[in-house]
Short mmCIF file of C-alpha atoms and ligand atoms in Angstrom, two decimals:
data_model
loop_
_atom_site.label_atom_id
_atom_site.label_comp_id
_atom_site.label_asym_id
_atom_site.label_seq_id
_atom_site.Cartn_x
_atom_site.Cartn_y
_atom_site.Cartn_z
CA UNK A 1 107.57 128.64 68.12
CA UNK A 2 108.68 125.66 70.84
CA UNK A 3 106.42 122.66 69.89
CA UNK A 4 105.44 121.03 72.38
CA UNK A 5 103.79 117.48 71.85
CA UNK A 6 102.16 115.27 75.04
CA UNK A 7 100.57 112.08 73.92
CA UNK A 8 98.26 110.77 76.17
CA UNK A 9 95.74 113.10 78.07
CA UNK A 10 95.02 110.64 81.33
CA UNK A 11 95.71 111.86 84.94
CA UNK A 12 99.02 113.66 83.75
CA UNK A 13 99.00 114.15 80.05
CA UNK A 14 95.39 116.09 80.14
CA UNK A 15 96.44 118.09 83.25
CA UNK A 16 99.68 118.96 81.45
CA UNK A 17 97.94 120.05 77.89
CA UNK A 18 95.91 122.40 80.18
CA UNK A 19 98.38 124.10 82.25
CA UNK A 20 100.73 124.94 79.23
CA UNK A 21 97.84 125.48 76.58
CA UNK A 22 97.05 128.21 79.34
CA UNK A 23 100.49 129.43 80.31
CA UNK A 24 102.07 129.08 77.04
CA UNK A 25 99.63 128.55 74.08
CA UNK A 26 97.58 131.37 75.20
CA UNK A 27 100.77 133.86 75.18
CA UNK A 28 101.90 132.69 71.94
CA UNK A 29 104.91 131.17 73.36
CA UNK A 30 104.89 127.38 72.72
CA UNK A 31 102.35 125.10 70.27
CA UNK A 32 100.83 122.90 72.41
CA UNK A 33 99.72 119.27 70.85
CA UNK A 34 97.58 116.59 72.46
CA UNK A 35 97.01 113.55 71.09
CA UNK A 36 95.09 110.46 72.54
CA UNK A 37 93.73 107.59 70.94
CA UNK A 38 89.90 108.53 72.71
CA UNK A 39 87.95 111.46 72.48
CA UNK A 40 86.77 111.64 75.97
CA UNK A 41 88.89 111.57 79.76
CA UNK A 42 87.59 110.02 82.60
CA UNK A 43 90.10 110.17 85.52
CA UNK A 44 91.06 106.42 85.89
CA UNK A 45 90.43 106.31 89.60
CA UNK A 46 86.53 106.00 88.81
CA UNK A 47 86.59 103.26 86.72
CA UNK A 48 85.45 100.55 89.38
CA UNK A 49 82.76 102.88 90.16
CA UNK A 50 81.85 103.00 86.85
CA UNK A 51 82.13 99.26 86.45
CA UNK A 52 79.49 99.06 89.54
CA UNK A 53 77.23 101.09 88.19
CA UNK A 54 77.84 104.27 91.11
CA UNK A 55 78.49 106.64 88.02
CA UNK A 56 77.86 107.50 84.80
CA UNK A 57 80.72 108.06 82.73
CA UNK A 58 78.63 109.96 80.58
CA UNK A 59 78.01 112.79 83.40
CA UNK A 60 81.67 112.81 83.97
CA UNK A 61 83.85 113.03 80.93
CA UNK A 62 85.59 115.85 79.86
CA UNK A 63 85.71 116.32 75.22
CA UNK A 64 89.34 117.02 74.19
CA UNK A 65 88.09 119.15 71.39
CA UNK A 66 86.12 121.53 73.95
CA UNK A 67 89.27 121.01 76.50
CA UNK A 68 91.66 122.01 73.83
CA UNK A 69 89.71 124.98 72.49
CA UNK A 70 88.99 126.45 76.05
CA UNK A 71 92.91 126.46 76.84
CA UNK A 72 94.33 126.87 73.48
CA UNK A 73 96.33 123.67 72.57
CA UNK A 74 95.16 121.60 69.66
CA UNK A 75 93.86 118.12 69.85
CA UNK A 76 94.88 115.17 67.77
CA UNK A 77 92.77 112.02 67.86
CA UNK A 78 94.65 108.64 66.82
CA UNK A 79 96.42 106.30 68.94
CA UNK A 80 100.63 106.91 69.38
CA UNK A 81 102.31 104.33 66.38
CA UNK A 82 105.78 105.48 66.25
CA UNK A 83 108.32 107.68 66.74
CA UNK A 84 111.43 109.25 64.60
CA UNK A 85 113.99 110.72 66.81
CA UNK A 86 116.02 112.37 64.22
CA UNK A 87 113.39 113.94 62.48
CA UNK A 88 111.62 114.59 66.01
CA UNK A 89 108.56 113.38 64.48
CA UNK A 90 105.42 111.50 66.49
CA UNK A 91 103.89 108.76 64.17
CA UNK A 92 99.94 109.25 64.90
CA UNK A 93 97.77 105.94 63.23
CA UNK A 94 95.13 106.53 61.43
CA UNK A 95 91.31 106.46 63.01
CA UNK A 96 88.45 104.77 61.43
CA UNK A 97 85.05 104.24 62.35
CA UNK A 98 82.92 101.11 63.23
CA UNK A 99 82.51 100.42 59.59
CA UNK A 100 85.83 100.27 59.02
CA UNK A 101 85.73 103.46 57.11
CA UNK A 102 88.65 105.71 57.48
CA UNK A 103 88.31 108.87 59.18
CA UNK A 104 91.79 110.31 59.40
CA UNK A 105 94.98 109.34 57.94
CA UNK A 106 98.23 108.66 59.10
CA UNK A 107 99.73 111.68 60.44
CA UNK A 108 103.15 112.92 61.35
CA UNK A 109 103.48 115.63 64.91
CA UNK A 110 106.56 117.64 64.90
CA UNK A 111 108.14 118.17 68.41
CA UNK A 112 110.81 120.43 69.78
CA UNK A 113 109.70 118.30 73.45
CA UNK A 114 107.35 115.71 73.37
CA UNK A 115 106.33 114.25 76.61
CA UNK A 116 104.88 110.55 76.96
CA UNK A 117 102.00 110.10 78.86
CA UNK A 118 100.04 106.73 77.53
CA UNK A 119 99.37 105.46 81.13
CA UNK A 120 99.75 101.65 81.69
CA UNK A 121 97.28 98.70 81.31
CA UNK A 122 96.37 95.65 83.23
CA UNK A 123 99.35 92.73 82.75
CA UNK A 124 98.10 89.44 82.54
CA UNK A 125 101.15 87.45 82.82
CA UNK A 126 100.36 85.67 79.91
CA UNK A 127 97.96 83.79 82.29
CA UNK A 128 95.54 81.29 79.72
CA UNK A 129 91.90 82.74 79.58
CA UNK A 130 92.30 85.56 81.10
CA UNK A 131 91.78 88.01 76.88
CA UNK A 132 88.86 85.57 76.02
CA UNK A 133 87.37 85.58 79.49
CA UNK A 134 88.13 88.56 81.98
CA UNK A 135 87.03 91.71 82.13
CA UNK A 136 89.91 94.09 82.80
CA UNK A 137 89.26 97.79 84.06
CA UNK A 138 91.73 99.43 81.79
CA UNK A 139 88.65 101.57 79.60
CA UNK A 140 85.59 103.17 79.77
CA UNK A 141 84.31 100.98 77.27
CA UNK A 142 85.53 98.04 79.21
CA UNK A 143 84.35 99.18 82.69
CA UNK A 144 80.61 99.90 80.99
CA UNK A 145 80.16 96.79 79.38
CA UNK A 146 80.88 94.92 82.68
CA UNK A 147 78.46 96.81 84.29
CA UNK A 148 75.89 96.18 81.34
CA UNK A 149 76.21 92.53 81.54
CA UNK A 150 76.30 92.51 85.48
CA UNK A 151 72.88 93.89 85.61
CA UNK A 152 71.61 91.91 82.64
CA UNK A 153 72.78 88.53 84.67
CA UNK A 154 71.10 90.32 87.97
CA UNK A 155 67.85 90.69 85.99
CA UNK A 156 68.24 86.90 84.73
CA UNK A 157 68.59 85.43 87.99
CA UNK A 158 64.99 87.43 88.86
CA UNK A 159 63.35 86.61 86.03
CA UNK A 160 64.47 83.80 83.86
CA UNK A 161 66.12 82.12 86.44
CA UNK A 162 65.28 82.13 89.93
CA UNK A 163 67.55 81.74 92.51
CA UNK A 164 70.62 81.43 90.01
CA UNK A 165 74.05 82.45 91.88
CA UNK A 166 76.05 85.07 89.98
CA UNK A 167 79.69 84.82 91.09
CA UNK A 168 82.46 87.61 90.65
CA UNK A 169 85.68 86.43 91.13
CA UNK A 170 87.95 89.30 91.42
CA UNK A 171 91.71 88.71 90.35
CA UNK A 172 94.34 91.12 92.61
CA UNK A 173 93.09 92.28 96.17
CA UNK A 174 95.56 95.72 95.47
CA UNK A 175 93.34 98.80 96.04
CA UNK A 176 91.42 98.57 93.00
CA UNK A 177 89.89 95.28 93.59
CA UNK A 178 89.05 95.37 97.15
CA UNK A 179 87.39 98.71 95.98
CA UNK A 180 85.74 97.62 93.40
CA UNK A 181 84.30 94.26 95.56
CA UNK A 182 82.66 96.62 98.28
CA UNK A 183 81.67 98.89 95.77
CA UNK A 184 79.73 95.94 94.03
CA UNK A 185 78.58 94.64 97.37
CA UNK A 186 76.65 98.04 97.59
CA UNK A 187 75.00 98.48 94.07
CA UNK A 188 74.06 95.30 93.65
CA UNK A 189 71.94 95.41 97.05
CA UNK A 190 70.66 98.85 95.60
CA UNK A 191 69.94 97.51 91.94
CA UNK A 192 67.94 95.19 93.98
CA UNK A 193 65.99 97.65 95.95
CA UNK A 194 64.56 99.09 92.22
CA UNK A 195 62.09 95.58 92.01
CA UNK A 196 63.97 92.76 91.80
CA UNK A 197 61.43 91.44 94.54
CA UNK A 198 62.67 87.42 93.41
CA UNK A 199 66.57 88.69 93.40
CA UNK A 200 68.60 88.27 96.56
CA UNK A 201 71.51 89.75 96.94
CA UNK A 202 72.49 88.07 100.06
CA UNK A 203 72.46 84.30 98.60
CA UNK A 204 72.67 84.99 94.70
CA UNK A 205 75.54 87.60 94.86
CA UNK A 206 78.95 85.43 95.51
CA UNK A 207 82.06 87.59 95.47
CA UNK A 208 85.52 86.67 95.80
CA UNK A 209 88.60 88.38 95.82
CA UNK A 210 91.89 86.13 94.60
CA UNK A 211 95.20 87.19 95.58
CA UNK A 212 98.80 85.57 94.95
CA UNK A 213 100.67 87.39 97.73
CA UNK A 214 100.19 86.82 101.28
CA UNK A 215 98.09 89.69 102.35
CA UNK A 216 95.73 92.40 100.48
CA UNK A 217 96.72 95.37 99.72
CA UNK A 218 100.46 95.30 99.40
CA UNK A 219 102.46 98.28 100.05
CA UNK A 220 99.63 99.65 101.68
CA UNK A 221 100.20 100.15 106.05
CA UNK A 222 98.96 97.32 107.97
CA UNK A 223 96.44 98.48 109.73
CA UNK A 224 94.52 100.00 106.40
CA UNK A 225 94.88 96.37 105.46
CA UNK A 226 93.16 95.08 108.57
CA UNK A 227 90.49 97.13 108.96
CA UNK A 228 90.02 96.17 105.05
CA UNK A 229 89.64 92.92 105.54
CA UNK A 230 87.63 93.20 108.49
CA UNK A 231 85.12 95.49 106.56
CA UNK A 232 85.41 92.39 103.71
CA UNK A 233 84.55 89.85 106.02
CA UNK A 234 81.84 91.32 107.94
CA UNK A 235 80.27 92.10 104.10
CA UNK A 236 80.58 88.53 103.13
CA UNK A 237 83.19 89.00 100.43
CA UNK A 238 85.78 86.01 100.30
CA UNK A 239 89.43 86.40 100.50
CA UNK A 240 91.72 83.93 99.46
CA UNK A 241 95.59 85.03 100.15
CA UNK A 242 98.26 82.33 98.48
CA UNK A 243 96.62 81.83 95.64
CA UNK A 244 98.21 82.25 92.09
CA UNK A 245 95.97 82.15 89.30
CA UNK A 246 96.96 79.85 86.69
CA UNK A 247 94.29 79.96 83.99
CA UNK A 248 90.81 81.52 83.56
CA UNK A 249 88.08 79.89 82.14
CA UNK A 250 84.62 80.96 80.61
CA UNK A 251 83.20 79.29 84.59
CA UNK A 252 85.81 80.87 86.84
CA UNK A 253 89.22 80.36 87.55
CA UNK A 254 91.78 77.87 88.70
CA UNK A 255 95.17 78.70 91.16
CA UNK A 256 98.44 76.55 91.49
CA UNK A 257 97.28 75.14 94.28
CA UNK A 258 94.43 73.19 92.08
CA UNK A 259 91.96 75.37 93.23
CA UNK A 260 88.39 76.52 91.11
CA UNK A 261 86.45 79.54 92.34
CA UNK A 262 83.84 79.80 90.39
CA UNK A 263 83.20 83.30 88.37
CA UNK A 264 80.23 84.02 86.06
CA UNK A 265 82.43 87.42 86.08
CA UNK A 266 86.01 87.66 86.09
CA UNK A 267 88.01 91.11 86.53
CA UNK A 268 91.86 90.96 86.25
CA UNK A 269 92.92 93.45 88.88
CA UNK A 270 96.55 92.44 89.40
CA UNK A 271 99.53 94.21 88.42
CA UNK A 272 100.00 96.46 84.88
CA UNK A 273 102.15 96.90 82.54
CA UNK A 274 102.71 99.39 79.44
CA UNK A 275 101.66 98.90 75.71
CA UNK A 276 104.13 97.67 73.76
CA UNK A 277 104.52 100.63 71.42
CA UNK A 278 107.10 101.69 73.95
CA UNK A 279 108.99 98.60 73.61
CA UNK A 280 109.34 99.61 69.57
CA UNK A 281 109.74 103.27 70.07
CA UNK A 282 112.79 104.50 68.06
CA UNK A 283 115.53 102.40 70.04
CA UNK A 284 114.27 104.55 73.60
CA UNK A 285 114.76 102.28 77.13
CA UNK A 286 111.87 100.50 78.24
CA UNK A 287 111.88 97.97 81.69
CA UNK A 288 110.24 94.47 81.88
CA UNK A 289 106.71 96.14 81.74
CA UNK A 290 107.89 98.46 78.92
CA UNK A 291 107.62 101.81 80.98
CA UNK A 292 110.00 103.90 79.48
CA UNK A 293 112.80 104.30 81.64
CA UNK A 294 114.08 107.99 82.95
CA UNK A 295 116.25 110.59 84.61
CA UNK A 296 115.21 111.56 87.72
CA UNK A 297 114.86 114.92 85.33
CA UNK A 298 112.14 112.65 83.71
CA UNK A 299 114.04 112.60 80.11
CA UNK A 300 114.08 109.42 78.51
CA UNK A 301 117.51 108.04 79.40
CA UNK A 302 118.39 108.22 75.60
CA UNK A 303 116.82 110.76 74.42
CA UNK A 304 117.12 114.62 76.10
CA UNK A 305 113.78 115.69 74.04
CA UNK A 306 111.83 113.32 75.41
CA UNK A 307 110.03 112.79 78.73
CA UNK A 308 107.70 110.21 79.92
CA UNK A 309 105.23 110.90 83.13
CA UNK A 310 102.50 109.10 84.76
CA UNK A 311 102.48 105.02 84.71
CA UNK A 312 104.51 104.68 81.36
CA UNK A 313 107.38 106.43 83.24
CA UNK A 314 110.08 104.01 85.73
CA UNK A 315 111.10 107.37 87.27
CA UNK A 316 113.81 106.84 90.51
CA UNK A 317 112.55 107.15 93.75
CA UNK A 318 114.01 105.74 96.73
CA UNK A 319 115.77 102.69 98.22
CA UNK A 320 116.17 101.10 93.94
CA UNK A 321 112.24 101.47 93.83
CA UNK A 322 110.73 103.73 90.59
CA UNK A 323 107.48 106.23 91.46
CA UNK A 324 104.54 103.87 92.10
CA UNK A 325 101.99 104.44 89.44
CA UNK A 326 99.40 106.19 90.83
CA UNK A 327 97.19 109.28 89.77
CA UNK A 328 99.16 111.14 92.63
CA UNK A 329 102.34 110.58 91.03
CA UNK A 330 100.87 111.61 87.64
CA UNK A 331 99.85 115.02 89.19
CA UNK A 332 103.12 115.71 90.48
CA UNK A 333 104.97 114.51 87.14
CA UNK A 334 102.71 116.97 85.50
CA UNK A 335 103.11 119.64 88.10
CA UNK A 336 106.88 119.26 87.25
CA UNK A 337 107.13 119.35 83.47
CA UNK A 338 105.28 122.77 83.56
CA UNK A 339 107.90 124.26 85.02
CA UNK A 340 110.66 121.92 83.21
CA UNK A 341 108.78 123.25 79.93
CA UNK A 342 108.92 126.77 80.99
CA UNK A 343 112.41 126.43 82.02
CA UNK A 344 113.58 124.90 78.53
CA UNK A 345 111.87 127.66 76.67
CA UNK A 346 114.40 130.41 78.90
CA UNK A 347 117.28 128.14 78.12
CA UNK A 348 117.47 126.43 81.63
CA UNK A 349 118.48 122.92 81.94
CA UNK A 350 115.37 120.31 83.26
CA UNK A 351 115.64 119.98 87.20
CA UNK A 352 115.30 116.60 89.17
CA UNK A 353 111.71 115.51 90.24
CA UNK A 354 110.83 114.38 93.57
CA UNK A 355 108.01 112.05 94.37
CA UNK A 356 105.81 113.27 97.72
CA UNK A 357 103.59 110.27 99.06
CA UNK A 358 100.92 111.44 100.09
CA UNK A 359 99.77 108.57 102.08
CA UNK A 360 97.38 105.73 100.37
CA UNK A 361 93.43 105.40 101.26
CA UNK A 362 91.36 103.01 100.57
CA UNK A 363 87.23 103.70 100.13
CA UNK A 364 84.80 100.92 100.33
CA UNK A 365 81.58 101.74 98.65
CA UNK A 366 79.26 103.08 101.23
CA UNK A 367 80.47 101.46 104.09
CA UNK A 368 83.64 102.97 105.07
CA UNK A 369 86.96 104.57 103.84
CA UNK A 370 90.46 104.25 105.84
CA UNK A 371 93.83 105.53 105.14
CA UNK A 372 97.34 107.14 105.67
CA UNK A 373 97.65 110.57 104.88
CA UNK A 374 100.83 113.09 105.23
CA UNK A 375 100.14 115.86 107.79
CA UNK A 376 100.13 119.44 106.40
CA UNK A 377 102.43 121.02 108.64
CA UNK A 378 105.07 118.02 109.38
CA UNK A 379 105.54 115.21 107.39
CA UNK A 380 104.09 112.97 109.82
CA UNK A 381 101.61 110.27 108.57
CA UNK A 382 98.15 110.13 109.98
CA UNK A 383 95.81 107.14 110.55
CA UNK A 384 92.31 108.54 108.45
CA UNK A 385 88.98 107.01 108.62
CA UNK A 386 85.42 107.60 108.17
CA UNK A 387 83.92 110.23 106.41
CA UNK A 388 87.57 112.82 107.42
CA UNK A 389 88.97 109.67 104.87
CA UNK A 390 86.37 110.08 102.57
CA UNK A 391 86.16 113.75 101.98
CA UNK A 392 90.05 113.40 101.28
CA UNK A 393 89.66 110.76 99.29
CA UNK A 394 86.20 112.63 97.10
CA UNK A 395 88.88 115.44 97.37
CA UNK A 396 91.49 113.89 95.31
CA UNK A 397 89.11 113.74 92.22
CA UNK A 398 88.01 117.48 92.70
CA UNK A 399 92.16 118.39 92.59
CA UNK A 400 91.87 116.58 89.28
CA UNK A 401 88.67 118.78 88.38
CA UNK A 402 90.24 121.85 89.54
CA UNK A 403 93.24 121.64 87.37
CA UNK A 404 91.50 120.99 84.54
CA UNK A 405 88.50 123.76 84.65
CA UNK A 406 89.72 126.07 87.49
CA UNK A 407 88.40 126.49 90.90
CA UNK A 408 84.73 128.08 90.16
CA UNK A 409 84.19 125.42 87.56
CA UNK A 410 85.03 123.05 89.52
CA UNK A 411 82.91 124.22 92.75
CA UNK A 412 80.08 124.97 90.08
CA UNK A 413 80.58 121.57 88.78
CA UNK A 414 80.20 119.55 92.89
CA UNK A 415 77.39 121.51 93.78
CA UNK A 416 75.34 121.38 90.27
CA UNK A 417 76.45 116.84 90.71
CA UNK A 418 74.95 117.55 94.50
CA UNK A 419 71.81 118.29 92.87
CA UNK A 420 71.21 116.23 90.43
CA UNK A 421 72.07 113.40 92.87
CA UNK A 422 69.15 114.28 94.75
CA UNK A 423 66.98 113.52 91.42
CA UNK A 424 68.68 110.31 90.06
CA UNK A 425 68.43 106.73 91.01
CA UNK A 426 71.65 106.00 93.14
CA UNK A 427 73.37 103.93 90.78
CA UNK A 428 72.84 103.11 86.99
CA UNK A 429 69.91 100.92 86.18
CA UNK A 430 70.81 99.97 82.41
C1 LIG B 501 90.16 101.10 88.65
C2 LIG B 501 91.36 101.92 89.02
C3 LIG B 501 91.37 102.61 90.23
C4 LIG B 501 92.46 103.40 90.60
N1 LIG B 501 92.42 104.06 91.78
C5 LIG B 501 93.44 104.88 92.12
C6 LIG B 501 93.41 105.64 93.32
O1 LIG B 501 92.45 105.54 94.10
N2 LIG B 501 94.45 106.46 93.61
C7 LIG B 501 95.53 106.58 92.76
O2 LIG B 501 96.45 107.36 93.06
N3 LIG B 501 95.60 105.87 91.62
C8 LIG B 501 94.59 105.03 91.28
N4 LIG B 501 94.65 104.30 90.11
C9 LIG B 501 95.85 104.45 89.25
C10 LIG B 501 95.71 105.74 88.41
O3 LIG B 501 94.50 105.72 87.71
C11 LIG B 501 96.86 105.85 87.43
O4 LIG B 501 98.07 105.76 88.15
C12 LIG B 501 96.82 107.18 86.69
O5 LIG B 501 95.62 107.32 85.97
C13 LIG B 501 98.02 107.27 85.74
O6 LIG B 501 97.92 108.45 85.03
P1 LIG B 501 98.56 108.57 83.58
O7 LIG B 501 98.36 109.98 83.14
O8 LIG B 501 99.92 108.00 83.59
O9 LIG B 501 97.70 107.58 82.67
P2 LIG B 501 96.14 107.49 82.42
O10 LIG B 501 95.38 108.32 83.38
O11 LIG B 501 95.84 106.04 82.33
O12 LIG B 501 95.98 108.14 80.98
C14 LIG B 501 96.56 107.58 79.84
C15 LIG B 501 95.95 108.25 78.63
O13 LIG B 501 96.67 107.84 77.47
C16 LIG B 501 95.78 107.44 76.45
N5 LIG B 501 96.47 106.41 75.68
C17 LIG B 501 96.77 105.15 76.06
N6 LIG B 501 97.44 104.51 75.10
C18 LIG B 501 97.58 105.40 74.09
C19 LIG B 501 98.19 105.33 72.81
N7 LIG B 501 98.82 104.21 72.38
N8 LIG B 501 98.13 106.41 72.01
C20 LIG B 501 97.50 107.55 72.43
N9 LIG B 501 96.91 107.66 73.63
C21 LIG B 501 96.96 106.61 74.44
C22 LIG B 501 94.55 106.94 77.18
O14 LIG B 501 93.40 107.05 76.35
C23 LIG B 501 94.50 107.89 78.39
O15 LIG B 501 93.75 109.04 78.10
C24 LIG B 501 93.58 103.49 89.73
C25 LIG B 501 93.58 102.80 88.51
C26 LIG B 501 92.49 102.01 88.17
C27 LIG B 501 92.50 101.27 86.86
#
């Protein structure tokens, strides 16, 4: 039987697994292998929210044991540690627990395709500070504990220490830090509202947003980046445009220009890169940020066996630019290899794949959400805002649902979250 491995089960990878465990692994035509170094998804988009504190990753992520068993692909847990073309061989590392103890070995994945799918990670730039002293949203783990320590510091300045200012400084105003800023603008004041009666948000909350390029939220239309910072402004959040950070330190940061904005908190925001098992992996192509590079067929450009999708691909798109990394891209990527997979088991060479934006939208917190969104009948882009912006934007996380547990599942799923909401504090308390 084909063998089919994917490692990584993110945005792409998971929605992949599903689709051909379902199509394929259920019919007995392909063996379909996941392997990821966790043993829960969260779709990455939620991580600021989880990093505020407006969700509970524990209400939202999906096992890969359950996953794998409902739509009949196995799961392997271990993080990706090699690769051996000729013997088309995946090099899993072993796992061991928080004692050190070992809980599975070393283990070699035979593939007749094996798709990459590792997503990317936050790139420092090598800037000083930033591993001992910045919080990066890259994990679940990560995003949690910055959350943890956020309200332990709110609690502090109500209790311990009156009237102490706790600063955020938030490196890279692209979409996920201007998101994550409102977002923290909004559960904070609600944290607040659940007795911090000697906690105010409105002097002891200092934000600030740090960006290197001359405007937020490059790439992004103009007037969504207006509007942001209008909506940024008018919340108190600062801005500063120009301003290249050179070091982080355990009291904030400094820029080139000699700058210090002061951060009890510091989340690096700005740009990613891949982990540097691709750089290593069997002699395959990797860019400057190690995404593998690829045929617009998504094979590696060395390799006809393998494929990368999602973030760890530099798929061509247009005018010399690759397929932004974005969970929209991912989808499609995924989309595409089911039917590349398909095709390859009937003998019928992989056809090109070609990226449809969408449009971008931006959501922040409670207080408003604006965009750019491709009409459905022409492919004319319309100006979005409001709650028409949000319920596209709410919708692009139930897509993500949908493909992974099916339609009822996933309207079962909204309405029983509806519910609940309506018995939970609004954001997470501990
Ligand atoms: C805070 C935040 C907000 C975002 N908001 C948006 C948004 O609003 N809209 C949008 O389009 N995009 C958004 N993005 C980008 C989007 O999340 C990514 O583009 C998308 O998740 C990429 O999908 P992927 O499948 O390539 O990787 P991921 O979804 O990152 O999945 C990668 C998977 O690989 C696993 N993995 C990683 N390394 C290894 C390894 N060495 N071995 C085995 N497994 C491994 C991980 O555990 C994970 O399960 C956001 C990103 C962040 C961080």
């Amino acid at each position: 039987m084909h063998r089919v491995v994917i490692v990584g089960g993110g945005a792409g990878g998971l929605e992949l697994a599903t689709r051909l465990g379902d199509r394929l692994g259920r019919r007995g035509r392909a063996q379909v292998t996941l392997v990821d170094r966790s043993r829960t998804h969260l779709w990455k988009p939620l991580l600021h929210e989880v990093a505020a504190g407006s969700m509970d990753i524990n209400d939202h992520s999906l096992d890969y044991l359950a996953q794998a068993r409902w739509h009949r692909f196995t799961f392997a847990l271990g993080a990706l540690a090699g690769l051996d073309r000729a013997a088309r061989e995946v090099v899993v590392a072993r796992v061991v627990d928080g004692e050190g103890q070992e809980i599975l070995p070393e283990r070699r994945i035979g593939y007749d395709t094996l798709v990459l799918a590792i997503g990317s990670e936050s790139n420092d730039f090598g800037t000083p500070g930033v591993r001992d002293h910045a919080f990066t949203l890259d994990s679940t783990v990560e995003a949690d504990l910055f959350h943890e320590r956020l309200v332990n510091a709110c609690f502090r300045a109500n209790y311990t220490a009156p009237g102490e200012i706790v600063s955020i400084a938030i490196v890279g105003a692209g979409a996920t830090g201007v998101e994550l800023a409102a977002e923290l603008h909004n559960t904070i004041r609600v944290l607040a509202g659940y007795g911090l009666r000697n906690f105010d948000p409105a002097k002891q909350i200092r934000i600030t947003i740090v960006e290197a390029g001359p405007r937020i939220l490059a790439g992004i239309p103009d007037h969504v980046a207006d509007g942001t910072m209008d909506v940024l402004k008018d919340l108190g959040i600062e801005v500063l445009t120009n301003e290249k950070v050179v070091e982080v330190t355990a009291r904030g940061l400094k820029t080139a220009s000699g700058r210090e904005v002061p951060g009890r908190f510091v989340v690096w925001a700005a740009g990613i890169r891949c982990n540097d098992v691709l750089k290593e992996l069997d002699g395959l192509e990797t860019n400057r940020i190690n995404q593998l590079v690829v045929q617009p067929t998504l094979q590696s450009a060395r390799d006809e066996n393998v494929f990368a999708i999602g973030d760890c691909a530099a798929a061509p798109w247009k005018d010399g630019r690759n397929v932004p990394p974005r969970a929209q891209s991912a989808h499609q990527m995924a989309d595409h290899m089911v039917k590349t997979i398909e095709g390859r088991l009937r003998g019928r060479a992989p056809t090109p794949y070609r990226y449809r934006d969408f449009g971008s939208l931006v959501t922040l917190g409670d207080y408003d959400t604006m965009g750019q969104i491709m009409g459905f009948i022409s492919s004319e882009k319309f100006r979005v805002e409001g709650w028409i912006a949000k319920f596209v934007y709410v919708s692009l996380y139930r897509q993500h649902v949908w493909a992974l547990y099916g339609f009822w599942r996933m309207a079962l799923d909204t309405l029983a979250r509806w519910i609940r909401r309506q018995t939970e504090p609004r954001v997470k308390l501990h």
